[in-house]
XYZ file of N, CA and C in Angstrom:
522
model
N 21.674 -2.415 -3.207
C 22.637 -3.021 -4.078
C 22.108 -4.509 -3.820
N 22.002 -5.749 -4.890
C 21.236 -6.384 -5.573
C 21.470 -7.523 -4.832
N 20.981 -8.051 -4.104
C 21.141 -9.336 -3.449
C 20.506 -9.041 -2.270
N 20.522 -9.018 -0.420
C 19.938 -9.012 -0.191
C 21.045 -9.190 1.622
N 20.059 -9.517 2.358
C 20.566 -9.847 3.807
C 22.181 -8.707 4.337
N 21.723 -7.434 4.184
C 22.654 -6.353 4.944
C 22.234 -5.628 5.601
N 20.992 -5.809 6.134
C 21.231 -5.223 8.075
C 20.439 -4.457 7.352
N 19.539 -3.755 6.678
C 18.886 -2.236 6.837
C 18.150 -2.588 7.118
N 16.870 -3.314 7.846
C 15.897 -3.173 8.740
C 16.272 -3.462 10.095
N 17.081 -4.056 10.580
C 17.710 -4.381 11.293
C 17.819 -3.140 12.911
N 18.544 -2.329 11.403
C 18.890 -0.577 11.878
C 17.717 0.022 12.252
N 16.513 0.317 10.641
C 15.584 0.822 11.000
C 14.939 0.590 12.168
N 14.605 -0.631 12.195
C 13.662 -1.620 13.000
C 13.448 -1.646 14.852
N 14.823 -1.795 14.961
C 15.470 -2.443 16.413
C 15.455 -1.203 16.074
N 16.996 -0.283 16.114
C 17.406 0.571 16.221
C 16.271 2.056 16.326
N 15.951 2.502 15.551
C 15.535 3.614 15.401
C 14.487 3.340 15.680
N 13.498 2.195 15.420
C 12.049 2.341 16.017
C 11.424 1.830 17.318
N 12.464 1.596 17.682
C 12.307 0.639 18.889
C 12.646 1.406 20.198
N 13.988 2.141 19.653
C 14.787 2.279 21.024
C 15.552 3.705 20.597
N 15.037 4.349 19.803
C 15.722 5.502 19.169
C 14.925 7.142 19.512
N 13.745 6.699 19.009
C 12.607 7.173 18.376
C 10.599 6.393 19.407
N 10.889 5.474 19.121
C 9.992 4.930 19.803
C 9.088 4.140 18.381
N 7.831 3.539 18.583
C 7.154 3.181 17.839
C 6.015 4.268 17.557
N 6.097 4.812 18.881
C 4.870 5.726 18.438
C 5.197 7.396 17.327
N 6.573 7.138 16.986
C 6.833 7.997 15.550
C 7.403 7.982 14.712
N 7.470 5.824 14.660
C 8.412 5.118 13.852
C 7.250 4.565 12.815
N 6.966 4.507 12.078
C 6.447 3.205 11.410
C 7.104 2.683 9.579
N 7.621 1.218 9.799
C 7.825 0.320 8.904
C 6.724 -0.212 7.366
N 6.419 0.232 6.226
C 5.662 -0.645 5.690
C 6.656 -1.279 4.903
N 6.218 -2.626 4.467
C 6.346 -3.554 3.519
C 6.126 -3.668 2.444
N 5.285 -3.174 2.089
C 4.395 -2.623 0.725
C 4.097 -1.158 0.057
N 5.486 -0.163 -0.480
C 5.554 1.107 -0.271
C 4.156 1.419 -1.368
N 3.213 0.294 -1.856
C 2.188 0.962 -2.616
C 1.155 1.910 -1.140
N 1.588 1.342 0.282
C 0.678 1.709 1.102
C 0.431 3.493 1.765
N 2.509 3.439 0.985
C 2.645 4.931 1.475
C 1.007 6.089 -0.139
N 0.956 5.169 -0.536
C -0.227 5.797 -1.880
C -1.435 5.406 -1.471
N -2.062 4.888 -0.213
C -3.262 4.613 -1.075
C -3.844 5.608 -0.593
N -4.875 5.757 -0.601
C -6.483 6.448 -0.477
C -6.592 6.686 0.919
N -5.676 5.768 2.078
C -6.632 5.707 3.550
C -5.281 5.697 4.270
N -4.600 6.622 4.214
C -3.619 6.893 5.433
C -3.023 7.602 6.380
N -4.268 7.206 7.583
C -4.041 7.536 8.614
C -2.748 6.668 9.824
N -1.389 5.888 8.659
C -0.925 5.210 9.649
C -0.305 6.223 10.139
N -0.126 6.627 8.676
C 1.483 7.636 8.308
C 1.676 8.992 8.984
N 0.479 9.478 9.864
C 0.417 10.603 10.403
C 0.745 10.725 12.049
N 1.619 11.947 12.251
C 2.980 11.687 13.640
C 3.632 10.927 13.574
N 4.458 10.723 12.474
C 5.065 9.787 12.174
C 6.509 10.857 11.793
N 7.851 10.565 11.996
C 8.884 11.561 12.433
C 9.619 10.332 11.552
N 9.762 9.254 10.942
C 10.478 7.899 10.105
C 9.625 6.980 10.095
N 9.434 7.630 8.103
C 8.956 6.385 7.721
C 9.914 5.066 6.815
N 10.399 4.180 7.603
C 10.535 3.216 6.298
C 10.012 2.254 5.446
N 10.402 2.855 4.151
C 9.823 1.748 3.069
C 10.180 0.409 2.473
N 10.541 -0.453 3.379
C 10.930 -1.590 2.458
C 11.052 -2.125 1.099
N 11.717 -2.775 0.846
C 11.830 -3.014 -0.452
C 11.227 -2.110 -0.977
N 11.096 -1.431 -1.552
C 10.836 -0.471 -1.914
C 11.080 -0.509 -3.501
N 9.544 -0.409 -3.984
C 9.990 -0.959 -5.797
C 9.660 -0.058 -6.529
N 10.531 -0.223 -7.196
C 10.609 0.970 -8.696
C 9.218 1.169 -9.333
N 8.741 0.244 -9.533
C 7.882 0.700 -10.683
C 6.621 1.442 -9.907
N 6.642 1.168 -8.798
C 5.244 2.179 -7.414
C 5.696 3.624 -7.718
N 7.173 3.178 -7.506
C 7.412 4.174 -7.154
C 7.550 5.897 -8.182
N 7.849 4.714 -8.648
C 7.941 6.012 -10.690
C 7.016 6.244 -11.060
N 5.624 5.153 -11.142
C 4.276 5.785 -11.285
C 3.328 7.124 -10.567
N 4.049 6.895 -9.451
C 3.536 7.854 -8.173
C 4.461 8.558 -8.142
N 5.220 9.009 -8.504
C 6.572 9.848 -9.097
C 6.030 11.122 -8.144
N 4.334 12.249 -8.704
C 4.755 13.648 -7.912
C 4.075 13.640 -7.010
N 3.423 11.897 -6.325
C 2.802 12.127 -4.187
C 3.851 11.985 -3.896
N 4.986 11.345 -4.078
C 6.401 10.214 -3.946
C 7.143 12.239 -3.107
N 7.392 13.110 -4.092
C 7.919 13.815 -3.825
C 6.799 15.035 -2.982
N 5.583 15.099 -3.235
C 4.731 15.995 -2.272
C 4.855 15.585 -1.202
N 4.969 13.759 -0.543
C 5.286 13.325 0.843
C 6.316 14.137 1.395
N 7.460 13.542 0.349
C 9.232 13.826 1.236
C 8.711 15.657 0.927
N 8.223 16.259 1.055
C 8.790 17.605 0.898
C 7.501 18.833 1.918
N 6.803 17.845 1.842
C 5.133 18.881 2.387
C 5.323 19.021 3.656
N 4.572 20.061 3.946
C 4.957 20.674 5.522
C 3.113 20.028 6.460
N 2.508 19.808 5.379
C 0.979 19.153 6.365
C 0.797 18.104 5.038
N 0.104 17.765 5.861
C -0.520 15.867 5.738
C -2.615 16.227 5.281
N -3.011 15.698 4.389
C -4.271 16.272 4.790
C -4.548 14.114 5.298
N -5.208 14.015 6.558
C -5.019 12.583 6.835
C -6.703 12.307 6.483
N -6.861 11.160 6.227
C -7.600 10.118 5.386
C -7.945 8.897 5.711
N -9.122 8.895 6.997
C -8.659 7.594 7.490
C -10.737 7.218 7.267
N -10.579 6.226 7.182
C -11.735 5.297 7.384
C -13.321 5.952 8.299
N -14.362 6.010 7.371
C -15.275 6.876 8.648
C -15.058 8.278 9.056
N -13.889 9.140 8.416
C -13.357 10.270 9.884
C -13.981 11.106 9.121
N -14.288 11.943 8.648
C -14.099 13.356 7.960
C -12.389 13.681 7.736
N -11.683 14.075 6.433
C -10.541 14.527 6.517
C -9.925 15.504 7.708
N -8.966 15.834 7.774
C -8.153 16.543 8.512
C -6.461 16.773 8.368
N -6.171 18.377 8.456
C -4.190 18.275 8.354
C -3.914 18.442 9.193
N -2.871 18.140 9.620
C -1.727 17.888 10.539
C -0.654 18.095 9.747
N 0.179 18.523 11.113
C 1.252 18.359 10.646
C 2.463 17.749 9.812
N 2.947 17.570 9.163
C 3.392 16.137 8.579
C 5.354 16.286 8.786
N 6.003 15.312 9.333
C 7.325 15.922 10.178
C 8.242 14.840 9.735
N 7.694 13.531 9.098
C 8.201 12.380 8.045
C 9.507 12.301 7.030
N 10.096 12.090 7.486
C 12.104 11.926 6.887
C 11.148 9.444 6.128
N 11.426 10.289 5.343
C 11.332 9.183 4.492
C 12.647 8.206 3.696
N 12.456 7.035 3.927
C 13.643 5.960 4.204
C 13.320 4.794 2.850
N 13.590 4.782 1.946
C 13.281 3.267 1.746
C 14.404 3.278 0.982
N 14.360 1.652 1.991
C 15.008 -0.197 1.576
C 14.929 -0.179 0.397
N 16.541 -1.122 -0.228
C 15.630 -2.123 -1.411
C 16.898 -2.449 -1.584
N 16.282 -3.765 -2.506
C 17.934 -4.504 -3.125
C 17.903 -4.045 -4.583
N 16.774 -3.385 -5.112
C 17.014 -3.335 -6.990
C 17.240 -1.697 -7.035
N 17.648 -2.441 -8.557
C 18.445 -0.493 -8.941
C 17.046 0.191 -8.991
N 17.102 1.422 -9.077
C 16.623 1.883 -9.571
C 15.146 2.866 -9.024
N 15.044 2.733 -7.281
C 13.759 1.948 -6.339
C 12.959 4.219 -7.103
N 13.858 4.314 -6.601
C 13.082 6.301 -7.016
C 13.584 6.879 -8.471
N 12.692 7.984 -8.717
C 13.826 8.434 -10.074
C 14.341 9.924 -9.275
N 15.866 9.405 -9.341
C 16.703 10.184 -8.821
C 17.409 10.109 -10.146
N 17.256 11.267 -11.586
C 17.372 11.704 -12.171
C 18.499 13.168 -12.298
N 18.806 13.416 -12.752
C 19.689 14.962 -13.356
C 19.504 15.880 -12.269
N 17.882 16.063 -12.351
C 17.380 16.810 -11.529
C 17.178 16.867 -9.900
N 17.785 15.632 -9.756
C 17.228 15.287 -8.914
C 17.376 16.105 -7.558
N 16.387 16.518 -6.603
C 17.329 17.181 -5.153
C 16.131 16.709 -4.297
N 15.747 15.832 -4.525
C 14.493 15.084 -3.006
C 15.946 13.158 -2.504
N 16.305 13.205 -3.310
C 17.102 11.307 -3.213
C 18.465 11.744 -2.494
N 18.790 10.752 -1.440
C 20.334 10.635 -1.511
C 20.498 9.513 -1.473
N 20.588 8.461 -2.719
C 20.766 6.663 -3.096
C 22.458 6.629 -2.315
N 22.410 5.718 -1.498
C 23.669 4.661 -0.704
C 23.371 3.618 -1.116
N 24.278 2.281 -1.527
C 25.283 1.143 -1.188
C 24.931 0.886 0.149
N 24.410 -0.116 0.569
C 25.072 -0.329 1.992
C 26.304 -1.935 1.774
N 26.745 -1.762 2.327
C 28.469 -2.797 2.016
C 27.266 -4.252 2.760
N 28.290 -4.980 1.671
C 28.180 -5.528 1.641
C 29.207 -7.242 1.937
N 29.832 -6.869 2.523
C 31.131 -7.243 3.167
C 30.169 -8.883 4.765
N 29.429 -7.838 4.729
C 28.815 -8.879 6.329
C 28.031 -9.584 6.228
N 27.327 -9.592 4.591
C 26.329 -10.910 4.372
C 25.931 -11.825 5.040
N 25.409 -13.212 5.474
C 25.723 -14.141 5.813
C 27.079 -13.968 7.405
N 27.797 -12.938 7.773
C 27.946 -12.945 9.040
C 27.433 -12.994 10.265
N 27.044 -13.959 10.854
C 25.670 -14.398 11.905
C 26.453 -13.732 13.055
N 27.909 -14.128 13.725
C 28.594 -13.343 14.704
C 28.210 -11.729 13.912
N 28.550 -11.453 13.566
C 28.391 -10.085 13.317
C 27.331 -9.587 13.656
N 25.734 -9.942 13.170
C 24.783 -9.340 13.583
C 23.958 -9.905 14.977
N 24.494 -11.402 15.427
C 24.691 -11.353 16.990
C 24.736 -10.385 17.265
N 25.997 -9.990 17.080
C 26.606 -8.672 18.432
C 26.296 -7.476 17.975
N 25.871 -6.503 16.551
C 24.971 -5.592 16.305
C 23.722 -5.668 17.151
N 22.700 -6.798 17.288
C 21.826 -6.953 18.174
C 22.611 -7.017 19.640
N 22.997 -7.484 19.988
C 23.895 -7.307 21.363
C 24.292 -5.573 22.047
N 24.108 -5.230 20.680
C 25.010 -4.006 21.172
C 23.439 -2.939 20.666
N 22.870 -2.906 20.093
C 21.579 -2.559 19.499
C 20.165 -2.787 20.884
N 20.790 -3.756 22.318
C 20.087 -3.878 22.769
C 20.823 -3.374 24.342
N 21.708 -2.820 24.018
C 22.521 -2.485 25.201
C 22.198 -0.605 24.871
N 21.526 -0.657 26.756
C 21.035 0.746 26.561
C 21.817 2.157 26.337
N 22.958 1.391 27.069
C 24.440 2.530 27.486
C 25.290 2.705 25.515
N 24.682 1.364 25.173
C 25.073 1.863 23.236
C 24.649 3.003 22.716
N 23.285 2.110 23.096
C 22.292 3.553 22.121
C 22.485 4.218 22.863
N 22.630 5.033 23.862
C 22.121 5.802 24.375
C 23.540 6.979 24.347
N 24.812 6.457 24.125
C 26.025 6.494 22.935
C 25.730 7.235 21.920
N 24.961 6.339 21.446
C 24.668 6.667 19.551
C 23.771 7.534 19.461
N 22.778 8.005 20.376
C 22.171 9.365 20.607
C 22.678 10.464 20.652
N 23.480 10.228 21.709
C 24.776 11.562 22.084
C 25.329 11.815 20.850
N 26.477 10.871 20.549
C 26.565 11.075 18.630
C 25.673 11.425 18.012
N 24.715 11.464 17.347
C 23.296 11.980 16.636
C 23.122 13.043 17.264
N 22.910 13.670 18.117
C 22.780 14.819 18.098
C 23.984 15.890 18.168
N 24.974 15.211 17.935
C 26.144 16.691 17.559
C 26.382 16.421 16.062
N 25.356 15.478 14.802
C 25.808 15.548 14.123
C 24.867 16.478 13.048
N 26.009 17.046 12.127
C 25.357 18.216 11.551
C 24.759 17.509 11.140
N 23.622 18.803 10.551
C 22.352 18.500 9.476
C 22.282 19.263 8.723
N 21.201 19.527 7.813
C 21.146 20.683 6.878
C 20.051 21.526 7.728
N 20.333 22.910 7.421
C 19.881 23.613 7.930
C 17.881 23.770 7.559
N 18.105 23.443 5.613
C 17.112 23.959 4.659
C 16.807 22.917 3.644
N 15.580 22.360 2.950
C 16.465 22.018 2.188
C 16.260 22.049 1.052
N 16.347 23.853 0.947
C 17.568 24.176 -0.067
C 19.071 23.456 0.637
N 19.977 23.737 1.159
C 21.070 23.010 1.451
C 21.415 21.635 1.160
N 20.083 20.646 1.301
C 19.713 19.646 0.974
C 20.537 19.318 -0.180
N 19.572 20.182 -1.351
C 19.815 20.277 -2.339
C 21.206 20.495 -3.038
N 21.732 21.834 -2.243
C 22.516 21.815 -3.090
C 24.014 20.344 -2.469
N 23.364 19.975 -1.796
C 25.074 19.424 -1.154
C 25.063 17.378 -1.124
N 23.750 17.504 -1.883
C 23.366 15.545 -2.114
C 25.019 15.160 -2.198
N 24.979 13.516 -1.165
C 25.832 13.747 -1.795
C 26.081 12.703 -3.037
N 27.452 12.653 -3.955
C 26.918 11.735 -5.677
C 28.182 10.765 -5.455
N 26.971 10.178 -4.469
C 27.441 8.194 -4.151
C 27.379 7.308 -6.438
N 28.158 6.764 -5.785
C 27.749 5.664 -7.031
C 26.719 5.239 -7.104
N 25.733 4.996 -6.094
C 24.477 4.606 -5.713
C 23.543 5.788 -6.848
N 24.038 6.870 -6.870
C 23.301 7.768 -6.727
C 23.401 7.742 -8.783
N 24.762 7.678 -8.802
C 25.388 7.534 -10.032
C 24.534 6.481 -11.050
N 25.407 5.610 -10.797
C 24.510 4.074 -10.979
C 22.927 4.871 -11.589
N 21.873 4.920 -10.586
C 20.685 5.286 -11.382
C 20.210 6.271 -11.652
N 20.718 7.647 -11.923
C 20.989 8.193 -13.109
C 21.717 7.584 -14.616
């Protein structure tokens, strides 16, 4: 959704990255061009990659590389001064943006599930103070983790492709 200040990065950086899976397995990049860079060592061993302020220009011009990053099982790691090598790739990508059409989610879409973030708490200082307080409470984080463990996930990419939610954000992008 256009605008900002809806707490997208608080969820990923503070809850997911720092408390649920840990910073060794989480990466947040401020410029999505970084996921298309020649040297990609920062992406290895990550379970979740959050692309802040995802830019449609970069994503549309690198669409095949983006689609491959989402679905591939192995990645070729290219670090400076080291021969390339392959590792298992378990990363799930989340792209956060305040712009429309940040990814190529057209009629043949089978990789993207876009959602709008609720803007009703934008600028609500007390809400965000309470949210950070909850994120810093180990009991609440534990309870949320327990909830996530019971949450049904898709058993295969094919199952996900058949069940992509038809959200207003997806319809708008399409």
